[in-house]
Coordinates of C-alpha atoms and ligand atoms in Angstrom, one line a residue:
Chain A
X1 CA 0.0 0.0 0.0
X2 CA 3.0 2.3 0.4
X3 CA 4.0 4.6 -2.4
X4 CA 7.5 5.1 -0.9
X5 CA 10.3 3.5 -2.9
X6 CA 14.0 4.2 -2.7
X7 CA 14.0 4.8 -6.5
X8 CA 14.4 8.4 -7.9
X9 CA 11.1 9.8 -9.1
X10 CA 10.4 9.4 -12.8
X11 CA 8.7 12.8 -12.9
X12 CA 10.0 15.5 -10.6
X13 CA 8.4 18.9 -10.6
X14 CA 9.8 21.8 -8.5
X15 CA 8.2 25.2 -7.9
X16 CA 6.5 25.5 -11.2
X17 CA 5.1 29.0 -12.0
X18 CA 3.1 30.0 -15.1
X19 CA 1.0 33.1 -15.8
X20 CA -1.1 34.2 -18.7
X21 CA -1.3 38.0 -18.6
X22 CA -2.8 38.9 -15.3
X23 CA -3.8 35.3 -14.6
X24 CA -1.6 33.3 -12.2
X25 CA -2.3 29.8 -13.5
X26 CA 0.4 27.8 -11.6
X27 CA 1.8 29.3 -8.4
X28 CA 4.7 27.1 -7.4
X29 CA 3.6 23.5 -7.9
X30 CA 5.9 20.7 -6.8
X31 CA 5.2 17.1 -7.3
X32 CA 7.1 13.8 -7.5
X33 CA 5.8 10.8 -9.3
X34 CA 7.3 7.3 -8.7
X35 CA 7.7 4.8 -11.5
X36 CA 4.6 2.7 -11.9
X37 CA 2.5 5.1 -9.8
X38 CA -1.0 6.3 -10.8
X39 CA -1.6 9.9 -9.7
X40 CA -5.0 11.3 -10.2
X41 CA -5.3 15.1 -10.3
X42 CA -8.6 16.7 -9.4
X43 CA -9.8 20.2 -8.9
X44 CA -12.2 22.9 -10.2
X45 CA -11.9 23.9 -13.8
X46 CA -9.4 26.7 -14.6
X47 CA -7.2 25.6 -11.8
X48 CA -4.2 24.8 -13.9
X49 CA -4.5 21.1 -14.1
X50 CA -4.0 21.0 -17.9
X51 CA -1.3 23.5 -17.7
X52 CA 0.6 21.4 -15.2
X53 CA 0.3 18.3 -17.5
X54 CA 1.5 20.4 -20.5
X55 CA 4.5 21.6 -18.6
X56 CA 5.6 18.0 -18.1
X57 CA 6.1 17.5 -21.9
X58 CA 6.8 21.2 -22.4
X59 CA 3.9 21.8 -24.7
X60 CA 3.6 24.8 -22.4
X61 CA 6.9 26.4 -21.2
X62 CA 6.6 27.4 -17.5
X63 CA 7.8 30.9 -16.5
X64 CA 9.9 29.4 -13.8
X65 CA 10.5 26.2 -11.9
X66 CA 12.0 22.9 -13.1
X67 CA 10.8 19.6 -14.4
X68 CA 12.8 16.4 -14.7
X69 CA 11.8 13.3 -16.6
X70 CA 13.7 10.2 -15.6
X71 CA 16.6 12.3 -14.3
X72 CA 16.7 14.5 -17.4
X73 CA 15.8 18.2 -16.8
X74 CA 13.3 19.0 -19.6
X75 CA 13.2 22.7 -18.5
X76 CA 16.9 23.0 -19.3
X77 CA 17.4 25.3 -22.3
X78 CA 19.6 22.7 -24.1
X79 CA 17.1 19.9 -23.7
X80 CA 15.8 18.4 -27.0
X81 CA 12.0 18.7 -26.5
X82 CA 11.1 16.4 -29.4
X83 CA 13.0 13.6 -27.7
X84 CA 11.3 14.3 -24.4
X85 CA 7.9 14.4 -25.9
X86 CA 8.6 11.1 -27.7
X87 CA 9.0 9.6 -24.2
X88 CA 5.8 11.0 -22.7
X89 CA 2.4 9.8 -23.9
X90 CA -0.4 12.3 -23.9
X91 CA -4.2 11.7 -24.2
X92 CA -6.4 14.7 -24.8
X93 CA -10.0 15.4 -24.0
X94 CA -10.9 15.8 -27.7
X95 CA -8.9 12.8 -28.9
X96 CA -7.1 14.8 -31.6
X97 CA -6.8 11.8 -33.8
X98 CA -5.3 12.5 -37.3
X99 CA -8.5 12.5 -39.3
X100 CA -6.9 11.6 -42.7
X101 CA -5.3 8.4 -41.3
X102 CA -6.9 5.0 -40.5
X103 CA -6.7 3.9 -36.9
X104 CA -3.7 1.7 -37.5
X105 CA -1.8 4.5 -39.3
X106 CA -2.7 6.9 -36.5
X107 CA -0.9 4.6 -34.2
X108 CA 2.0 3.8 -36.6
X109 CA 2.8 7.4 -37.7
X110 CA 4.7 8.3 -34.4
X111 CA 7.0 5.3 -34.5
X112 CA 7.6 5.9 -38.3
X113 CA 8.2 9.6 -38.3
X114 CA 9.7 10.1 -34.8
X115 CA 11.4 6.9 -34.0
X116 CA 12.3 6.2 -37.7
X117 CA 11.0 2.7 -37.3
X118 CA 10.7 0.6 -40.4
X119 CA 7.2 0.8 -41.9
X120 CA 6.2 -2.8 -41.7
X121 CA 7.5 -3.1 -38.2
X122 CA 5.6 0.0 -37.1
X123 CA 2.4 -1.3 -38.6
X124 CA 2.9 -4.6 -36.7
X125 CA 3.5 -2.6 -33.5
X126 CA 0.4 -0.5 -34.2
X127 CA -1.7 -3.7 -34.7
X128 CA -0.5 -5.0 -31.4
X129 CA -1.3 -1.7 -29.6
X130 CA -4.8 -1.6 -31.2
X131 CA -5.3 -5.1 -29.9
X132 CA -4.3 -4.0 -26.4
X133 CA -7.1 -1.4 -26.4
X134 CA -9.5 -3.9 -27.9
X135 CA -9.7 -2.4 -31.4
X136 CA -7.9 -4.9 -33.6
X137 CA -11.1 -5.1 -35.7
X138 CA -11.1 -1.3 -36.4
X139 CA -7.5 -1.0 -37.8
X140 CA -8.7 0.2 -41.2
X141 CA -11.4 2.5 -39.9
X142 CA -11.0 6.3 -40.2
X143 CA -11.6 8.4 -37.1
X144 CA -14.8 9.7 -38.6
X145 CA -16.1 6.2 -38.6
X146 CA -15.4 5.5 -34.9
X147 CA -17.4 6.3 -31.8
X148 CA -16.0 8.7 -29.2
X149 CA -14.9 5.8 -27.0
X150 CA -13.2 4.0 -29.8
X151 CA -11.5 7.2 -30.9
X152 CA -10.1 7.7 -27.4
X153 CA -8.9 4.2 -27.3
X154 CA -7.1 4.7 -30.6
X155 CA -5.5 7.8 -29.1
X156 CA -4.3 5.8 -26.1
X157 CA -2.9 3.2 -28.5
X158 CA -1.2 6.0 -30.5
X159 CA 0.5 7.2 -27.3
X160 CA 1.4 3.6 -26.1
X161 CA 3.1 2.8 -29.5
X162 CA 5.9 5.3 -28.5
X163 CA 6.7 3.1 -25.5
X164 CA 6.4 6.1 -23.2
X165 CA 7.9 6.4 -19.7
X166 CA 4.9 8.3 -18.5
X167 CA 1.3 8.6 -19.7
X168 CA -0.5 11.9 -19.2
X169 CA -4.3 11.9 -19.5
X170 CA -6.1 15.2 -19.6
X171 CA -9.8 14.6 -18.9
X172 CA -9.9 11.6 -21.2
X173 CA -13.6 10.8 -20.7
X174 CA -15.0 14.4 -20.4
X175 CA -16.0 14.6 -24.1
X176 CA -17.7 11.1 -24.1
X177 CA -21.3 10.1 -23.9
X178 CA -21.8 8.5 -20.5
X179 CA -22.3 5.0 -22.0
X180 CA -18.8 5.2 -23.7
X181 CA -16.8 6.3 -20.6
X182 CA -16.5 2.8 -19.2
X183 CA -14.6 1.3 -22.1
X184 CA -12.0 4.0 -21.9
X185 CA -11.6 3.7 -18.1
X186 CA -11.3 -0.1 -18.5
X187 CA -8.3 0.4 -20.8
X188 CA -6.7 2.9 -18.4
X189 CA -7.3 0.5 -15.5
X190 CA -5.6 -2.3 -17.4
X191 CA -2.6 0.0 -18.1
X192 CA -2.4 0.8 -14.4
X193 CA -2.4 -2.9 -13.6
X194 CA 0.5 -3.3 -16.0
X195 CA 2.4 -0.7 -13.9
X196 CA 2.3 2.1 -16.4
X197 CA 3.2 5.4 -14.7
X198 CA 0.1 7.6 -15.2
X199 CA -0.9 11.2 -14.4
X200 CA -4.6 11.5 -14.9
X201 CA -6.8 14.6 -14.7
X202 CA -10.3 13.4 -14.3
X203 CA -13.7 13.9 -12.6
X204 CA -14.3 10.2 -12.5
X205 CA -14.1 9.6 -8.8
X206 CA -14.9 5.9 -9.1
X207 CA -11.7 5.5 -11.2
X208 CA -9.7 7.7 -8.8
X209 CA -10.8 5.7 -5.8
X210 CA -10.2 2.4 -7.3
X211 CA -7.1 2.9 -9.4
X212 CA -5.1 5.9 -8.0
X213 CA -2.2 5.3 -5.7
X214 CA -2.4 9.0 -4.9
X215 CA -4.9 11.8 -5.4
X216 CA -3.7 15.4 -5.8
X217 CA -6.3 18.1 -5.2
X218 CA -5.4 21.4 -7.0
X219 CA -7.1 24.7 -6.6
X220 CA -6.0 28.2 -7.7
X221 CA -2.7 27.1 -9.2
X222 CA -1.6 25.3 -6.0
X223 CA -1.7 21.7 -4.8
X224 CA -4.0 22.0 -1.7
X225 CA -3.8 18.5 -0.6
X226 CA -2.5 15.1 -1.7
X227 CA -2.6 11.6 -0.4
X228 CA -3.9 8.1 -0.9
X229 CA -7.6 7.9 -2.0
X230 CA -8.7 6.8 1.5
X231 CA -7.3 9.9 3.0
X232 CA -8.8 12.4 0.6
X233 CA -12.2 10.7 0.4
X234 CA -12.7 10.0 4.1
X235 CA -10.1 11.9 6.1
X236 CA -9.4 15.1 4.1
X237 CA -7.1 17.4 6.0
X238 CA -8.2 20.5 4.2
X239 CA -11.8 21.8 4.3
X240 CA -11.6 22.8 0.6
X241 CA -10.8 19.2 -0.4
X242 CA -13.9 17.8 1.3
X243 CA -16.0 20.6 -0.1
X244 CA -14.8 20.0 -3.7
X245 CA -15.3 16.2 -3.4
X246 CA -18.8 16.8 -2.1
X247 CA -19.6 19.0 -5.1
X248 CA -18.2 16.4 -7.5
X249 CA -20.3 13.7 -5.9
X250 CA -23.4 15.9 -6.4
X251 CA -22.4 16.7 -10.0
X252 CA -21.3 13.4 -11.3
X253 CA -23.0 11.1 -8.8
X254 CA -21.2 9.2 -6.1
X255 CA -19.9 6.1 -7.8
X256 CA -18.7 4.4 -4.7
X257 CA -21.4 1.8 -4.9
X258 CA -21.0 1.1 -8.6
X259 CA -19.1 -1.9 -9.8
X260 CA -16.7 0.3 -11.7
Chain B
X1 CA -26.8 30.6 -94.7
X2 CA -25.8 27.2 -93.4
X3 CA -23.0 26.6 -96.0
X4 CA -21.9 30.1 -95.3
X5 CA -21.7 29.4 -91.6
X6 CA -19.7 26.3 -92.2
X7 CA -17.3 28.2 -94.5
X8 CA -17.0 31.0 -92.0
X9 CA -16.3 28.5 -89.2
X10 CA -13.6 26.8 -91.3
X11 CA -12.1 30.2 -91.9
X12 CA -12.0 31.4 -88.2
X13 CA -11.4 28.0 -86.6
X14 CA -7.5 28.0 -86.9
X15 CA -7.3 31.4 -85.2
X16 CA -9.8 30.5 -82.5
X17 CA -8.1 27.2 -81.9
X18 CA -4.7 29.0 -81.5
X19 CA -6.4 31.4 -79.1
X20 CA -8.0 28.6 -77.2
X21 CA -4.6 27.0 -76.7
X22 CA -3.1 30.3 -75.4
X23 CA -6.0 30.6 -73.0
X24 CA -5.6 27.1 -71.7
X25 CA -1.8 27.5 -71.3
X26 CA -2.2 30.8 -69.6
X27 CA -4.9 29.4 -67.2
X28 CA -2.8 26.4 -66.3
X29 CA 0.4 28.4 -66.0
X30 CA -1.1 31.1 -63.9
X31 CA -2.9 28.6 -61.6
X32 CA 0.5 26.8 -61.1
X33 CA 2.3 30.1 -60.3
X34 CA -0.6 31.0 -58.0
X35 CA -0.2 27.6 -56.2
X36 CA 3.5 28.1 -55.8
X37 CA 2.9 31.6 -54.4
X38 CA -0.3 30.9 -52.5
X39 CA 0.6 27.8 -50.5
X40 CA 3.8 29.1 -49.0
X41 CA 2.1 32.5 -48.3
X42 CA -0.7 30.7 -46.5
X43 CA 1.8 28.8 -44.4
X44 CA 3.6 32.0 -43.5
X45 CA 0.3 33.6 -42.6
X46 CA -0.6 30.8 -40.2
X47 CA 2.7 29.6 -38.9
X48 CA 5.2 32.4 -39.6
X49 CA 6.8 34.8 -37.2
X50 CA 5.1 38.2 -36.6
X51 CA 7.0 39.8 -39.4
X52 CA 6.3 37.0 -41.9
X53 CA 2.6 37.1 -41.1
X54 CA 2.5 40.8 -41.5
X55 CA 4.3 40.6 -44.9
X56 CA 2.1 37.8 -46.2
X57 CA -1.1 39.6 -45.0
X58 CA 0.0 42.8 -46.7
X59 CA 0.7 41.0 -50.0
X60 CA -2.7 39.3 -49.9
X61 CA -4.6 42.5 -49.0
X62 CA -2.9 44.6 -51.6
X63 CA -3.5 42.1 -54.4
X64 CA -7.1 41.3 -53.5
X65 CA -7.8 45.0 -52.9
X66 CA -6.8 46.3 -56.3
X67 CA -8.3 45.6 -59.7
X68 CA -6.7 42.8 -61.7
X69 CA -6.6 45.0 -64.8
X70 CA -4.6 47.7 -62.9
X71 CA -2.2 44.9 -61.8
X72 CA -1.9 43.6 -65.3
X73 CA -1.2 47.1 -66.7
X74 CA 1.2 47.8 -63.9
X75 CA 3.3 44.7 -64.8
X76 CA 3.1 45.3 -68.5
X77 CA 3.3 49.1 -68.9
X78 CA 4.3 50.3 -65.5
X79 CA 7.5 48.1 -65.2
X80 CA 8.4 49.1 -68.7
X81 CA 8.7 52.8 -67.6
X82 CA 11.7 54.5 -69.2
X83 CA 12.8 56.2 -65.9
X84 CA 12.7 52.9 -64.0
X85 CA 14.6 51.2 -66.8
X86 CA 17.3 53.9 -66.6
X87 CA 17.7 53.3 -62.9
X88 CA 17.9 49.6 -63.4
X89 CA 20.6 50.0 -66.1
X90 CA 22.6 52.2 -63.7
X91 CA 22.4 49.4 -61.1
X92 CA 23.9 47.0 -63.6
X93 CA 20.8 45.3 -64.9
X94 CA 20.5 44.6 -68.6
X95 CA 18.7 47.2 -70.7
X96 CA 14.9 46.5 -70.8
X97 CA 15.2 44.1 -67.9
X98 CA 11.6 44.7 -66.8
X99 CA 10.2 45.3 -70.2
X100 CA 8.2 42.1 -70.4
X101 CA 6.8 40.3 -73.4
X102 CA 2.9 40.4 -73.3
X103 CA 2.7 36.7 -72.6
X104 CA 5.3 36.9 -69.8
X105 CA 3.5 39.9 -68.2
X106 CA 0.2 37.9 -68.5
X107 CA 1.7 34.9 -66.7
X108 CA 3.1 37.1 -63.9
X109 CA 0.1 39.3 -63.4
X110 CA -2.5 36.4 -63.4
X111 CA -0.2 34.2 -61.4
X112 CA 0.5 36.7 -58.7
X113 CA -3.1 37.7 -58.5
X114 CA -4.2 34.0 -58.2
X115 CA -1.5 33.5 -55.6
X116 CA -3.1 36.0 -53.3
X117 CA -6.6 34.4 -53.6
X118 CA -5.2 30.8 -53.3
X119 CA -3.3 31.9 -50.2
X120 CA -6.7 32.8 -48.7
X121 CA -8.2 29.4 -49.7
X122 CA -5.3 27.5 -48.3
X123 CA -5.3 29.6 -45.1
X124 CA -9.0 28.8 -44.6
X125 CA -8.3 25.1 -45.2
X126 CA -5.3 25.0 -42.7
X127 CA -7.3 26.8 -40.1
X128 CA -10.2 24.4 -40.6
X129 CA -8.0 21.5 -39.8
X130 CA -7.5 23.1 -36.3
X131 CA -4.7 23.2 -33.9
X132 CA -5.6 20.1 -31.8
X133 CA -4.1 17.7 -34.3
X134 CA -1.0 19.8 -34.5
X135 CA -0.6 19.7 -30.7
X136 CA -1.2 15.9 -30.7
X137 CA 1.6 15.5 -33.4
X138 CA 4.0 17.7 -31.3
X139 CA 3.1 15.6 -28.2
X140 CA 4.3 12.5 -30.1
X141 CA 7.6 14.3 -30.7
X142 CA 7.2 15.4 -34.2
X143 CA 8.9 18.7 -35.2
X144 CA 6.7 21.6 -36.2
X145 CA 7.6 21.0 -39.8
X146 CA 6.8 17.3 -39.6
X147 CA 3.5 18.0 -38.0
X148 CA 2.6 20.5 -40.7
X149 CA 3.8 18.3 -43.6
X150 CA 2.4 15.0 -42.4
X151 CA -0.7 16.0 -40.4
X152 CA -2.0 19.4 -41.3
X153 CA -1.2 19.7 -45.0
X154 CA -2.6 16.4 -46.2
X155 CA -6.0 17.4 -44.7
X156 CA -5.8 21.1 -45.7
X157 CA -5.1 20.3 -49.3
X158 CA -8.1 18.1 -49.4
X159 CA -10.3 20.8 -47.9
X160 CA -8.8 23.3 -50.5
X161 CA -9.9 21.2 -53.5
X162 CA -13.4 22.8 -53.6
X163 CA -12.4 26.5 -53.4
X164 CA -9.4 25.7 -55.7
X165 CA -11.8 24.4 -58.4
X166 CA -13.7 27.6 -58.2
X167 CA -10.4 29.5 -58.6
X168 CA -9.6 27.4 -61.7
X169 CA -13.0 28.1 -63.2
X170 CA -12.6 31.9 -62.5
X171 CA -9.1 31.9 -63.9
X172 CA -10.2 30.6 -67.3
X173 CA -12.6 33.5 -67.6
X174 CA -10.2 36.1 -66.0
X175 CA -7.5 35.3 -68.6
X176 CA -9.6 37.2 -71.2
X177 CA -8.3 40.5 -69.8
X178 CA -4.9 39.7 -71.4
X179 CA -6.2 40.6 -74.9
X180 CA -5.9 44.2 -73.6
X181 CA -2.1 43.9 -73.6
X182 CA -2.2 42.3 -77.1
X183 CA -2.0 38.7 -76.1
X184 CA -3.8 36.6 -78.7
X185 CA -5.8 34.4 -76.4
X186 CA -9.3 33.1 -77.2
X187 CA -10.9 36.5 -76.6
X188 CA -8.1 38.3 -78.4
X189 CA -8.6 36.2 -81.5
X190 CA -12.3 36.7 -81.3
X191 CA -11.9 40.5 -81.1
X192 CA -9.7 40.4 -84.1
X193 CA -12.2 38.4 -86.1
X194 CA -15.0 40.8 -85.0
X195 CA -13.1 43.9 -86.0
X196 CA -12.6 42.4 -89.4
X197 CA -16.1 41.0 -90.0
X198 CA -18.4 43.1 -87.7
X199 CA -20.2 39.9 -86.5
X200 CA -20.3 40.5 -82.7
X201 CA -23.7 38.9 -82.5
X202 CA -22.2 35.7 -83.7
X203 CA -18.7 35.8 -82.2
X204 CA -19.6 36.9 -78.6
X205 CA -22.1 34.2 -77.9
X206 CA -19.8 31.7 -79.6
X207 CA -16.7 32.6 -77.6
X208 CA -18.9 32.7 -74.5
X209 CA -20.0 29.2 -75.1
X210 CA -16.4 28.0 -75.5
X211 CA -15.5 29.5 -72.1
X212 CA -18.6 28.0 -70.6
X213 CA -17.6 24.6 -71.9
X214 CA -14.2 24.8 -70.4
X215 CA -15.6 25.9 -67.0
X216 CA -18.1 23.1 -67.0
X217 CA -15.4 20.6 -67.9
X218 CA -13.1 21.9 -65.0
X219 CA -16.0 21.8 -62.5
X220 CA -16.8 18.2 -63.5
X221 CA -13.2 17.1 -63.3
X222 CA -12.7 18.7 -59.9
X223 CA -15.8 17.1 -58.5
X224 CA -14.2 13.8 -59.3
X225 CA -11.0 14.8 -57.7
X226 CA -12.9 15.9 -54.6
X227 CA -14.7 12.6 -54.3
X228 CA -11.4 10.7 -54.8
X229 CA -9.5 12.4 -52.1
X230 CA -12.4 12.6 -49.6
X231 CA -11.6 11.1 -46.2
X232 CA -14.0 8.3 -45.2
X233 CA -16.3 9.3 -42.4
X234 CA -15.6 13.0 -42.5
X235 CA -18.8 14.0 -44.2
X236 CA -20.8 11.8 -41.8
X237 CA -19.1 13.5 -38.9
X238 CA -19.8 17.0 -40.4
X239 CA -23.5 16.1 -40.6
X240 CA -23.6 14.9 -37.1
X241 CA -22.0 18.0 -35.7
Ligands
ADP1 N1 -2.7 29.5 -23.8 C1 -3.4 30.1 -22.9 N2 -3.5 31.5 -23.0 C2 -4.2 32.2 -22.1 N3 -4.8 31.6 -21.0 C3 -4.7 30.3 -20.9 C4 -4.0 29.5 -21.8 N4 -4.1 28.2 -21.4 C5 -4.8 28.2 -20.3 N5 -5.2 29.5 -19.9 C6 -5.9 29.8 -18.7 O1 -5.3 29.3 -17.6 C7 -6.3 28.9 -16.7 C8 -6.0 27.5 -16.3 O2 -6.2 26.7 -17.4 P1 -6.0 25.1 -17.4 O3 -4.7 24.7 -17.0 O4 -6.6 24.6 -18.7 O5 -7.0 24.7 -16.2 P2 -7.8 23.3 -15.9 O6 -7.2 22.3 -16.8 O7 -7.5 23.1 -14.4 O8 -9.2 23.6 -16.2 C9 -7.6 29.1 -17.3 O9 -8.2 30.2 -16.8 C10 -7.3 29.2 -18.8 O10 -8.3 30.0 -19.4
MG2 MG1 -8.2 21.2 -18.3

């Protein structure tokens, strides 16, 4: 049950600051993520959760603060960001599949263009990754021919094909019809069981409770409280945490009783 | 009457045919020049630095905001200006460097003009693809150039087929202005025949029909291209949205 290991953290974030104009989006966020850990980030919208994830693969450059990935400082000016991003999988709320490519080519294009993998080998890898997310039968379908849940699973396969050290999920089920959320969460749960290191921004409290090793509650650009699910759900130290979790339960329904 | 008409047709056909070929060459050439100008301009407008964006925008606005005929005359008569020529000779350019052949001036004027319009079509298409896919490509580790080449452009070019086919159809008709700088295109040949035979009521509808036939042919061809390059599922999705 412990998330303490002697190993160095695979993601290390120190005192991250980011502002857009007058808006202080991140106000000194620090966070360590251990290899194989599943960290769920929760918090009200506009709190800087997406910005925090995007600072890890440097899609957003922070104003100050440092980020290390597997010991390499990605905020260092000489760091090759394309190499860093190749090692970090990212899954977006809106899927962002490449609409002109079939599912299998969506998954294969990263290994082909970025890892310079041989085409046949990349397609074989892509087929394997599609199988992992349960979409072997949809290899030749275009994104426009897939349901939202299928699209998101292709997007997960696309990220997995790069053999990432960390997977970042930014509200992966928020754009889905309720009946399609389960299939995506199932895939994510499976990844967690395979010890993939994951940072997940989500409002799916059932998933957080069941899968997270640690829950991080963010508000106003700060981490207000973090700890194992049991602590945050039942013994929150900070009144804001309890208040937010109560609101979420009202909004999305308390899924504690659901089979999940 | 009928034998007369046949005889007349046989007389004018070689000239009209030559003019038609000039019109087709000019249309194709100007469209190609326009493509070579328009596509890079659109990329600069969307992805360029501040300065590049400003320069590309200024080019597009100036060309689209001024009459095509003024542009054509500027290239043909304006650049041939004696004072300008004297300055260029002083700078070491050959004499008559910017004194262009009518056909060359026609290619340049129509091509540059089309470039500005095509830049707008391509810009619209690039922006319609959206930034989400570009971000996803960058998140995979693709460079900006790779993401543009492999993800954005293949989709933008497909989206640009429909406006581009309009541009092609317009171009065929627009080329008729070049008869005003003494290029013997289809309309130029028709004008010459009319000035000799005073048969405007025959020649104008006839030449109009020839333009119409070309435009219909282009429209038909481009519809096939559009269908061929369509991405499966995309129309379905557009209807759902
Ligand atoms: N590129 C940007 N430019 C300006 N403001 C931004 C940008 N990205 C995010 N923001 C603002 O920063 C705040 C935090 O955004 P975000 O990290 O997306 O929050 P969250 O994911 O927690 O909802 C929001 O108010 C958002 O409008
Ligand atoms: Mg967000």
